[in-house]
Amino acid sequence: MRLSSLMIPGLTFAAAAGLSLVAAGFAVTAVERSTETGLRAALDRAGFTWAEVTADGLQVVMQGTAPDEAARFSAISAAGSVIDAARLIDGMDVRPSKGLAPPRFSAEILRNDSGISIIGLIPAGFERQGLVERLDALAGAGEVADFLETARYSTPEGWEAALEFAMEALELLPRSKISVSAGAVTITAISDSAAAKQRLEEQLGRMAPPEITLSMDIAAPRPVITPFTLRFLLGEDGAEFDACSAESEQSRERILEAARAAGLEGEADCVIAMGVPSPNWARAAELSIASLAEIGGGSVTMANADITLVAAEGTESGVFDRAVGELESALPRVFALHAVLPEPETAAAAGPPEFTATLSPEGQVQLRGRLPDAAMRTVAGSYAKARFGSGNVHTAARIAEGLPADWPVRVLAGLEALSYLQRGAVTVTPGNLALTGMSYRKDAPAEIARLLSAKLGEAEQYELDVSFEAPPEPKDKPIPPELCEAELAGAQAAGKITFEPGSATIAAESRGTMDRIAEILGRCGPVRLEIQGHTDSQGREEMNQNLSQARAQSVLNELRARRLVTSSFTARGYGETTPVADNGTEEGREANRRIEFRLIRPEAAEDAEGATDTEGEAGADNSTETGAGQESTGQ
């Protein structure tokens, strides 16, 4: 039977359609297999072996359990570098986070004549009741104060052995404090004698288990000395102690070190005893011995809080005045000094009385010479501290008799005149007041002359030698905003700000860059700065926006952590809206992942007040770019 002429073309088209469907099926299968193979290889190379890939036509489903959220995000980014991100379907899970770390268990046990107290944190599974019962048996008629807290965690290794040893040690130590932690015990106690101290240390050392770290501080009673005495002599034959007392080993070492610096040779020792009149005994001894060494010879005797310094015959009065004045000013308040300078053969050898005050360029003031009494020395020191700052005044003036009646007025007038200068000196003598130095004020000589005429009287004599110099630029003057902008750009050109993959945590290798940026901003003074975060176009737009905001905020937090004033800084994320390169290439995407610092100018702030557009192009119009740092992996 012959086929109709119309059926032949129909059958031909039907056969062609069938062959096309078969070919399309094979093509789709080949594309799916190729996509799965290539994507699995890329994920394996990146270390994401836990991720599974299933291709369903043009869509690719990613499955598996990520160790954390950052790893999941990084796997998506790695897959997006192989295929179009729009084809990806995220079906991955994240492994639940681990529980909280256990706390540090410790206990403090205090035992004295009043009883025993224990405080600390112990595991809930430990036998607390048995511990308290053992303490009750030790306390006897005393009471046991139980301030223990418990936590439901497993007992750490070494805890039970440490606590058991602590209880055994507590039986031997009626006056002690024992600190217990896992694998460690610290004992602080008082023994009855030096021999008892040695026995206890040996016994506890043998008792301690080898796995326990033991530290001990057992004190023995010391003899009581009254009066607490020290006598140090310095002469042509050398230096020596007639007596030396100290309240502790540290005090003894300080006193002996001061004596060696003054010329002591050979072996020497100080008796460690009780009865010290002040905790500053060692400091007073150091100062007294050093002053004797400065004078050059003599003796210093300390009996409780009384100090007697006797200079060697022939000591110059100027050296004696300076050393005694400095010692009187430096001694702790409880100590009283009596200084003796042997009388010279003639009264002329002592020289005319004089008071000097010097002002250094750094603002330090030294007061030297003679004042009539202790009250005047206090007044002069307080007046100088009020004028020059309490931490800048050093008083080394000594008390002397026979000074003129107007001596206090001349001294205070000289100090006030000195305050007009940046550096200089004033010298007061019975017949004159001389001021020399430099001032930043051209009218300083005229003002000083008016001051001295009013304070001393127009008929009194004084000498002025005051020069003028232009004040220097302040060292901490803020750099201009334009220079600040240039230096910020230079810092980021030398090193980029990078982040941990898929997170807002600044990478460790970028800490140096953050330090340089913080140092520059610290010299810039108050500037209005916008810290901008940017990403590439991979991933969801909302996710990129959130990530860029978090990274910009992280940079701002780092600057705050460096103690910068950031009240005029803002952090803002722009996501993928403001690319600076082509997102179609890896180099372009890397350039688009960046942090930018933009100095906001006044005209930009005015535009921003009325603007409602938050697009990145508007931000670029309203600010000036100072530079950018970028991350090399991930968004």
XYZ file of C-alpha atoms in Angstrom, residues 111 115-118 128-146 167 170:
26
model
C 42.179 29.596 109.465
C 37.660 29.689 113.259
C 37.789 28.655 109.606
C 36.191 30.218 106.552
C 36.109 28.837 103.016
C 30.795 19.280 99.778
C 29.174 18.033 102.987
C 32.153 15.830 103.817
C 34.524 18.762 103.262
C 32.579 20.983 105.666
C 32.489 18.226 108.298
C 36.304 17.905 108.153
C 36.614 21.662 108.602
C 34.239 21.512 111.599
C 36.489 18.918 113.226
C 39.561 21.164 112.710
C 37.851 24.329 113.935
C 37.116 22.860 117.356
C 35.352 25.497 119.420
C 35.562 27.946 116.508
C 33.031 28.294 113.756
C 33.167 27.346 110.072
C 31.904 29.969 107.621
C 30.889 28.220 104.388
C 43.159 19.816 104.087
C 45.547 22.946 107.195
